[in-house]
Short mmCIF file of C-alpha atoms in Angstrom, two decimals:
data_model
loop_
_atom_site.label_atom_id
_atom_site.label_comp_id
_atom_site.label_asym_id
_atom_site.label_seq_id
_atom_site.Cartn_x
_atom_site.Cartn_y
_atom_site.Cartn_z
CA UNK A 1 -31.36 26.14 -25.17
CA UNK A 2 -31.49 22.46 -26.14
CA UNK A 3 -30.58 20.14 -23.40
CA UNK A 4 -29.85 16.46 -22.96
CA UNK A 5 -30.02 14.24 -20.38
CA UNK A 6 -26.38 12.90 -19.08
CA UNK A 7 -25.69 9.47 -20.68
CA UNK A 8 -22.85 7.06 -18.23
CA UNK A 9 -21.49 4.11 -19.23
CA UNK A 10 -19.82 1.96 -16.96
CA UNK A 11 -16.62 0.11 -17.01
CA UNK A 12 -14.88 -0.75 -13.95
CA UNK A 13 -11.86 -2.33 -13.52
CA UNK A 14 -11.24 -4.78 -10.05
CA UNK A 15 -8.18 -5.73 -8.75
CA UNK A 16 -8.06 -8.87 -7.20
CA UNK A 17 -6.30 -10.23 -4.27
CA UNK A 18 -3.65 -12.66 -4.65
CA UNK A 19 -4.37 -15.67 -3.55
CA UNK A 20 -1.96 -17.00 -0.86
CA UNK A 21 -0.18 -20.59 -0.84
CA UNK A 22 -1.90 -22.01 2.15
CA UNK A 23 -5.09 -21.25 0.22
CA UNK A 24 -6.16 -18.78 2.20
CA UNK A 25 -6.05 -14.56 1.26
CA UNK A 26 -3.85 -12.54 3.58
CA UNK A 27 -6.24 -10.36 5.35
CA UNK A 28 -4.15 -6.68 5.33
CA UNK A 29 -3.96 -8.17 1.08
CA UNK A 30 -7.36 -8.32 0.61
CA UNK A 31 -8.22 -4.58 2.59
CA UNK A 32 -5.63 -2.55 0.69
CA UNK A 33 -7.23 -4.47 -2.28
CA UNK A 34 -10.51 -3.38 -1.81
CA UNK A 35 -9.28 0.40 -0.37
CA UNK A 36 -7.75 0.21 -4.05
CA UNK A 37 -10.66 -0.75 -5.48
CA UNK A 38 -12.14 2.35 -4.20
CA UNK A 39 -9.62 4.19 -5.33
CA UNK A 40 -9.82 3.53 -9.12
CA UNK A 41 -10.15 5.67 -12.24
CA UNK A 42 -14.01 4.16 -12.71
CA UNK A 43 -16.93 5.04 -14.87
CA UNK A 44 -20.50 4.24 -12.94
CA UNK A 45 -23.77 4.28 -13.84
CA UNK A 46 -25.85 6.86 -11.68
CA UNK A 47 -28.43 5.78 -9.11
CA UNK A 48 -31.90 5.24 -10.68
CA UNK A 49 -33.30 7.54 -7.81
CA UNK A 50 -31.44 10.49 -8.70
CA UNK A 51 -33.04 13.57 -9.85
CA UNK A 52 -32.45 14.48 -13.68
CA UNK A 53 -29.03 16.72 -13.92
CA UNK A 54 -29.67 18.26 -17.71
CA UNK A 55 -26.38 19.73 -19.43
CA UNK A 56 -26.91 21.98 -23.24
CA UNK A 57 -25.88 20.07 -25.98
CA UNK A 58 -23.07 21.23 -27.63
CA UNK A 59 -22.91 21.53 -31.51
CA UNK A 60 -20.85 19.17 -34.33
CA UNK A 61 -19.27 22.56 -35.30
CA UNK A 62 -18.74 24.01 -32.48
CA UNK A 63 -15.58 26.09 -32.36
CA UNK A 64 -12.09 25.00 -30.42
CA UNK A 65 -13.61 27.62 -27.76
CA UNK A 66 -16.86 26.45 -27.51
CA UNK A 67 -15.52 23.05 -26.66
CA UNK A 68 -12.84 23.92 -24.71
CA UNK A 69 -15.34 26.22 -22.58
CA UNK A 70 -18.18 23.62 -22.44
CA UNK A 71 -15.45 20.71 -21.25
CA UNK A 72 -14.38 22.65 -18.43
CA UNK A 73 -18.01 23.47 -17.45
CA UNK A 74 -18.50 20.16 -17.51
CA UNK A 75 -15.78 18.49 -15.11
CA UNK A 76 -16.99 20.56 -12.49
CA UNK A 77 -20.46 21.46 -10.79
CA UNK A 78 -21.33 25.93 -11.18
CA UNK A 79 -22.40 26.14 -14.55
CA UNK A 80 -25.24 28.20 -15.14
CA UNK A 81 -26.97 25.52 -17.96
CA UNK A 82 -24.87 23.04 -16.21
CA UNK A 83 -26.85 19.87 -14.38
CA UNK A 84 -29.35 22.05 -12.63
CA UNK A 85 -31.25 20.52 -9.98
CA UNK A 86 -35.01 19.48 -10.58
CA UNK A 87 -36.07 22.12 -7.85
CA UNK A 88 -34.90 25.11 -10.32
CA UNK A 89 -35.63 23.66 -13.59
CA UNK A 90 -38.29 26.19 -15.32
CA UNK A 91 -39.32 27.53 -18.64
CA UNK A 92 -37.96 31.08 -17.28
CA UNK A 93 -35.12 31.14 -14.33
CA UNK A 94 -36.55 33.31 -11.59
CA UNK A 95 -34.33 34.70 -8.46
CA UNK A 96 -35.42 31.51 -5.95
CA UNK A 97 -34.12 29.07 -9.24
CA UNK A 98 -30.85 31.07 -9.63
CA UNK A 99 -30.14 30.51 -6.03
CA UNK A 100 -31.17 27.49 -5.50
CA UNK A 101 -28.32 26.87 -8.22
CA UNK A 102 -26.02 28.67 -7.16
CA UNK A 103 -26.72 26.98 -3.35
CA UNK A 104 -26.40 23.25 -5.15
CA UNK A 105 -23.55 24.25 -6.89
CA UNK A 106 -21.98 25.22 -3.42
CA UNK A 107 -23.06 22.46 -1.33
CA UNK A 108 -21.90 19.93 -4.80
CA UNK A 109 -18.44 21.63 -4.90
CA UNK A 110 -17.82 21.14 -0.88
CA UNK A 111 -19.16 17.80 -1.42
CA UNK A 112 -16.38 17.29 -4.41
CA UNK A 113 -13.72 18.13 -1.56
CA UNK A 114 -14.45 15.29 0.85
CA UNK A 115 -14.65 13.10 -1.69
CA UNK A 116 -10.83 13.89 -3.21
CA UNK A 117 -10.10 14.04 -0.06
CA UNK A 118 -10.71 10.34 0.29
CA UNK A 119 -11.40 8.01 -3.11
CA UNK A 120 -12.15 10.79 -5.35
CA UNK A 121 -15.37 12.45 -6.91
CA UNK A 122 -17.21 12.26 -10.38
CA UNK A 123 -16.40 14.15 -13.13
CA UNK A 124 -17.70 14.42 -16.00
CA UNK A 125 -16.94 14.52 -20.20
CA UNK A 126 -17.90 14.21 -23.56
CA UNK A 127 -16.69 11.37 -25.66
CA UNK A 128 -15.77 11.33 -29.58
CA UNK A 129 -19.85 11.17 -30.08
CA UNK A 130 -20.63 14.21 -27.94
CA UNK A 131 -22.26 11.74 -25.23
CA UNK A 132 -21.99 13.01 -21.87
CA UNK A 133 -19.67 10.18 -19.38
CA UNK A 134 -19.03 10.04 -15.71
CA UNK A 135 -15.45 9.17 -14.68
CA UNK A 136 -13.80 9.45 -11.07
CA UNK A 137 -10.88 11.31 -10.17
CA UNK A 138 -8.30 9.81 -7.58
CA UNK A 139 -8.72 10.96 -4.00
CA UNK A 140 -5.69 11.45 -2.00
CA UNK A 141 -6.83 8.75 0.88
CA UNK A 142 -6.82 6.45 -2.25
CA UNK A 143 -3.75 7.31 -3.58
CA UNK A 144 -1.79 6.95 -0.36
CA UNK A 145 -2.91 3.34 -0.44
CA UNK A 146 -1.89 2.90 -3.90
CA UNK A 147 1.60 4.26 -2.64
CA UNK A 148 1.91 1.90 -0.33
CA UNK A 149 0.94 -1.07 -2.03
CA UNK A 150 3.62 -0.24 -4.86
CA UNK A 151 6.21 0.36 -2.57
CA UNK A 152 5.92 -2.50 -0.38
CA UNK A 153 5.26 -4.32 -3.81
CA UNK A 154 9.45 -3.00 -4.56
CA UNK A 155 10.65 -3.61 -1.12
CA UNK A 156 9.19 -6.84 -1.30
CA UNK A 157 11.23 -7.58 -4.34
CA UNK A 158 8.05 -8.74 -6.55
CA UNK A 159 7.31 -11.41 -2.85
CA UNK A 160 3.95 -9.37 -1.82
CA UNK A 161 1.67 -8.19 -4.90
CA UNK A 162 -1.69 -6.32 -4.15
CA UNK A 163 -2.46 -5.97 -7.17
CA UNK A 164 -2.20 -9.62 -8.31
CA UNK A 165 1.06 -9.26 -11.16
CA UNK A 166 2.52 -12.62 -11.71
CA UNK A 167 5.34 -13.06 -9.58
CA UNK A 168 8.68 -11.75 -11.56
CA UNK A 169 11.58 -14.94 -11.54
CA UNK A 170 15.11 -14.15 -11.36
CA UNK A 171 17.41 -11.63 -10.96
CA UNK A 172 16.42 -9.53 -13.51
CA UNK A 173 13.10 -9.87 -13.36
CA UNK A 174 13.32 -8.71 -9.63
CA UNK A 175 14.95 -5.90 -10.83
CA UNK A 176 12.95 -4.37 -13.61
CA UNK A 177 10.11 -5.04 -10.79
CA UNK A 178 11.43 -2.97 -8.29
CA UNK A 179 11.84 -0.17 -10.82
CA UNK A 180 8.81 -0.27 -12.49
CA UNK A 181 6.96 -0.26 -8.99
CA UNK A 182 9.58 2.67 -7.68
CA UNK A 183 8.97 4.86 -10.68
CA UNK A 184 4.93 3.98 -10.91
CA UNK A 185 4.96 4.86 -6.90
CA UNK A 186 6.69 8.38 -7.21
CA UNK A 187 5.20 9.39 -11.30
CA UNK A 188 1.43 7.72 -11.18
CA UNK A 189 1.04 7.78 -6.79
CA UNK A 190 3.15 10.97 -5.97
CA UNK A 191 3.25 13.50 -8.71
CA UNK A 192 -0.41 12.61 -10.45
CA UNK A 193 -2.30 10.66 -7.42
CA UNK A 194 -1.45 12.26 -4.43
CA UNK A 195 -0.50 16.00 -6.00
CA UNK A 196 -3.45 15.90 -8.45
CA UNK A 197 -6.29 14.99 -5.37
CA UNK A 198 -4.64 18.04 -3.63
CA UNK A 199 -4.94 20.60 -6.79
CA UNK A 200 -8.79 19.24 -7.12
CA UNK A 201 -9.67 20.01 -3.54
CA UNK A 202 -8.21 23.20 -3.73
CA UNK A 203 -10.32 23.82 -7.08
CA UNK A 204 -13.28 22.70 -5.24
CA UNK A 205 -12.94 25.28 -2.83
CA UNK A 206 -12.14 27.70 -5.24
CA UNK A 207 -15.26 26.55 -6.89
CA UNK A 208 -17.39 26.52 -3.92
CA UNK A 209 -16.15 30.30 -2.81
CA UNK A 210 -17.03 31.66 -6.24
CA UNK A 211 -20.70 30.14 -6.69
CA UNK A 212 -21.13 31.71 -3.62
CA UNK A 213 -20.39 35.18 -4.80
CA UNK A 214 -22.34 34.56 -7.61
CA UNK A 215 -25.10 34.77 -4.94
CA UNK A 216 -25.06 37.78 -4.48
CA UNK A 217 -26.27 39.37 -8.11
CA UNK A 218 -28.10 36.93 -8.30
CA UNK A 219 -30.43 37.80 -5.79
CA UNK A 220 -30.44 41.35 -6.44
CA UNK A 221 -30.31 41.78 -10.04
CA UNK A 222 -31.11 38.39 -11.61
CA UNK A 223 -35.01 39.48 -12.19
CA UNK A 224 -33.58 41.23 -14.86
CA UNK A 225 -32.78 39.52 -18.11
CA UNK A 226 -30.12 41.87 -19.93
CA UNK A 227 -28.56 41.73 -16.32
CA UNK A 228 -29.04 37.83 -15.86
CA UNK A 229 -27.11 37.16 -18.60
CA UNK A 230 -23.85 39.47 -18.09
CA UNK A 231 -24.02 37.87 -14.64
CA UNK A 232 -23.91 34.34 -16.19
CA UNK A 233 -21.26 35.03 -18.89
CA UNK A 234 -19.35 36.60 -16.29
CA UNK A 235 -19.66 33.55 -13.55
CA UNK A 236 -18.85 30.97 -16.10
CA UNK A 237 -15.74 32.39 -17.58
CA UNK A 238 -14.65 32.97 -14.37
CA UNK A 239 -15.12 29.40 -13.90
CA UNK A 240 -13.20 28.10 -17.12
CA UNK A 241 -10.49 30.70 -15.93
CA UNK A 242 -10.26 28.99 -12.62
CA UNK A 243 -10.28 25.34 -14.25
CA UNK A 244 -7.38 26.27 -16.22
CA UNK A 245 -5.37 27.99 -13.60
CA UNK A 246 -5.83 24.71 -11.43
CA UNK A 247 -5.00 22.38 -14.61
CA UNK A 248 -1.53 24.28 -15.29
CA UNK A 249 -0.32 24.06 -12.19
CA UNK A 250 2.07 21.31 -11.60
CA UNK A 251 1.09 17.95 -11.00
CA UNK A 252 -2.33 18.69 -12.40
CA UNK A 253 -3.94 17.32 -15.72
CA UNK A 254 -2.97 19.65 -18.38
CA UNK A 255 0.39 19.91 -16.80
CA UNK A 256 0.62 16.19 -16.91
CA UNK A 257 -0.03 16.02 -20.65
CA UNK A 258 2.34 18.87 -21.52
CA UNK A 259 4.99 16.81 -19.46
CA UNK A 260 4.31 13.25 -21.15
CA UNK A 261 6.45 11.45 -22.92
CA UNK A 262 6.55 8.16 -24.88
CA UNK A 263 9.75 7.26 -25.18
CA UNK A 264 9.15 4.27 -27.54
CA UNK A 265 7.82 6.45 -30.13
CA UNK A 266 11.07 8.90 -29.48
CA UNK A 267 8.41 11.52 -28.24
CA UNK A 268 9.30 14.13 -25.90
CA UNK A 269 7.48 16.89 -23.64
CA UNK A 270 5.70 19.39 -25.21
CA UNK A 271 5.88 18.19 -28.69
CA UNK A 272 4.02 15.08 -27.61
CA UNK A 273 1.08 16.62 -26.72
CA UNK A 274 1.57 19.23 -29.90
CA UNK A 275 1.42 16.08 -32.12
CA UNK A 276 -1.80 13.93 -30.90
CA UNK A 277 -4.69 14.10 -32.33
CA UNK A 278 -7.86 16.00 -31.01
CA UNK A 279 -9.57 12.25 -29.97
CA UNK A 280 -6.68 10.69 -28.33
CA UNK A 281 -7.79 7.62 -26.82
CA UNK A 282 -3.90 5.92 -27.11
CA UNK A 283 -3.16 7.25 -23.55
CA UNK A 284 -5.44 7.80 -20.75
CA UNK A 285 -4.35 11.48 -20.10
CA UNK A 286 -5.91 12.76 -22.96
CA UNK A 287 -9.26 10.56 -22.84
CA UNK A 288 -11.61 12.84 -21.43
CA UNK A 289 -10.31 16.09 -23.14
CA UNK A 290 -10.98 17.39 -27.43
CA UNK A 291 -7.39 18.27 -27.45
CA UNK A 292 -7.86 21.45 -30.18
CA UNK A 293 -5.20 23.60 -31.55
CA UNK A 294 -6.23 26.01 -29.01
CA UNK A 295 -6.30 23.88 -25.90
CA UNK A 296 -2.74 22.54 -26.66
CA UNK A 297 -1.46 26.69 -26.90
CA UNK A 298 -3.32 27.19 -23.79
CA UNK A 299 -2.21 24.77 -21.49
CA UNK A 300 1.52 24.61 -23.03
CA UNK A 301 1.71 28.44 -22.54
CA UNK A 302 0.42 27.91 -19.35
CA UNK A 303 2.59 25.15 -18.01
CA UNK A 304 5.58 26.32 -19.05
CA UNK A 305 4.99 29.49 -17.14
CA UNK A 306 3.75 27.35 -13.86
CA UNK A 307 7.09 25.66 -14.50
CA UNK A 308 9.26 29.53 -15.11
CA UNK A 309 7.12 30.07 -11.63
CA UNK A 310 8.27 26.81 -9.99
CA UNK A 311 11.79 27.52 -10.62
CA UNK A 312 12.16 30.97 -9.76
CA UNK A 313 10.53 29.97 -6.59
CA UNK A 314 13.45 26.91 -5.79
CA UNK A 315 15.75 29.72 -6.88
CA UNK A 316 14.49 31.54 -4.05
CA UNK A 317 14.66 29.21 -1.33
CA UNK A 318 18.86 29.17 -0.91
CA UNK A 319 19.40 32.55 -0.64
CA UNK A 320 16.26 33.01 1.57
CA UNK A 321 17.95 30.38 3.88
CA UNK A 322 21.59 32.31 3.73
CA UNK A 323 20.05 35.64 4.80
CA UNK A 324 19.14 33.76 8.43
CA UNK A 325 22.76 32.90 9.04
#
């Protein structure tokens, strides 16, 4: 199978610390700055030392499936073509190259839960030209800081400003501050930052626990090829089914996009996301996704039911707490 080598591009954006009227920068200012700095949304270019991670190329016509399948191999590390380390890259796969995959993919995916666990790890996707990108998700450490920059930002009434706004004047002013920062602090730090880091660590280890199974055909029946391949079919749609069981749930990415709204545009859940485009580049939510016909039915089916879920569950929870009294 043709393979490229990952392209990254790299576009960072730095917050800066405001400066302070004495002339000098307020010390706790400039940490949470830089903590938030860390803590950023990013695209970086990859260390000139590191070995050469190879992913299949993926064709111009490929169906919605194909994409939607190769997208979700992508974001995370345990597929079988899927940035294999140098130390198993050969003409023909033997058992000591499938588990030294299957080993990196484990070690990668544990590695992916410290770092959400903190500032958040890479991911990666194709853009509108096919091009393989790096991007970084938001760790929870990270978004905790954001929360409390934006909320000491509202409490402050627009007086203390990490991230370096111009200072809002008046009344009003003040008050569409304090609500902007209030609503960014529970939608953006809460529900997406904070609640999205947790759903990625517990994918990772998801992730992690299933490349570990995969061990085991794979070093008893991997020498064969008809039985190589049902094992690798079988590993990596088990893989896309896990991505998109983690992505519906709520607070995660595809539940986030079934959930947006624009209310400028008069656009509401679910038929937002039913009317973008497949490259959406208007709103960063759908950036790093082909949003096809059939991923929009698949993640709207399956948010809606994480929602049905969610509720039945809070329906739960009163009578639950009347049968101890």
């Amino acid at each position: 199978m043709p393979v490229q080598i990952v392209q990254q591009s790299q576009s960072t954006q730095v917050r800066s610390a405001p400066p302070v009227k004495n002339g000098q920068t307020d010390d706790f200012s400039r940490i949470l700055v830089r903590a938030r700095n860390s803590a950023q949304p990013e695209q970086r270019l990859s260390s000139p030392s590191s070995p050469p991670r190879h992913v299949p190329a993926i064709s111009t016509d490929a169906s919605d499936w194909q994409k939607y399948r190769d997208e979700q191999l992508l974001s995370n590390p345990g597929g079988e073509n899927y940035f294999i380390p140098s130390a198993a890259q050969s003409e023909e796969s033997s058992t000591i190259d499938n588990l030294t995959k299957d080993l990196s993919d484990v070690v990668d995916n544990i590695g992916n839960f410290f770092q959400n666990l903190l500032f958040g790890a890479e991911t990666h996707y194709r853009d509108e030209q096919g091009e393989v990108q790096t991007s970084q998700n938001r760790g929870l450490v990270g978004s905790l800081v954001d929360l409390v920059c934006d909320v000491g930002s509202a409490l402050s009434f627009g007086a203390w400003r990490p991230d370096g706004e111009a200072a809002p004047e008046g009344f009003q002013e003040r008050a569409s501050f304090v609500f902007d920062k209030l609503t960014e602090a529970v939608a953006d730090d809460v529900v997406a930052g904070v609640g999205g880091s947790v759903n990625h660590m517990g994918e990772d280890l998801l992730l992690a626990g299933w490349n570990l199974v995969e061990m085991v055909p794979d070093a008893t029946i991997s020498n064969v090829d008809a039985a190589e391949k049902v094992v690798s079919n079988v590993f990596d749609n088990g893989q896309v089914v896990i991505d998109y069981l983690t992505d519906v749930l709520p607070g995660a990415e595809a539940w986030l996009r079934i959930h947006a709204t624009d209310l400028n545009d008069n656009q509401v859940p679910v038929f937002y996301n039913l009317t973008t485009p497949e490259n959406f580049t208007g709103d960063t939510r759908w950036e790093q996704v082909s949003n096809t016909p059939l991923r929009k039915a698949l993640e709207t089916v399956g948010s809606l039911l994480a929602d049905g879920a969610m509720l039945m569950l809070l329906g739960q929870l009163p009578s639950t707490s009347q049968d101890h009294h």
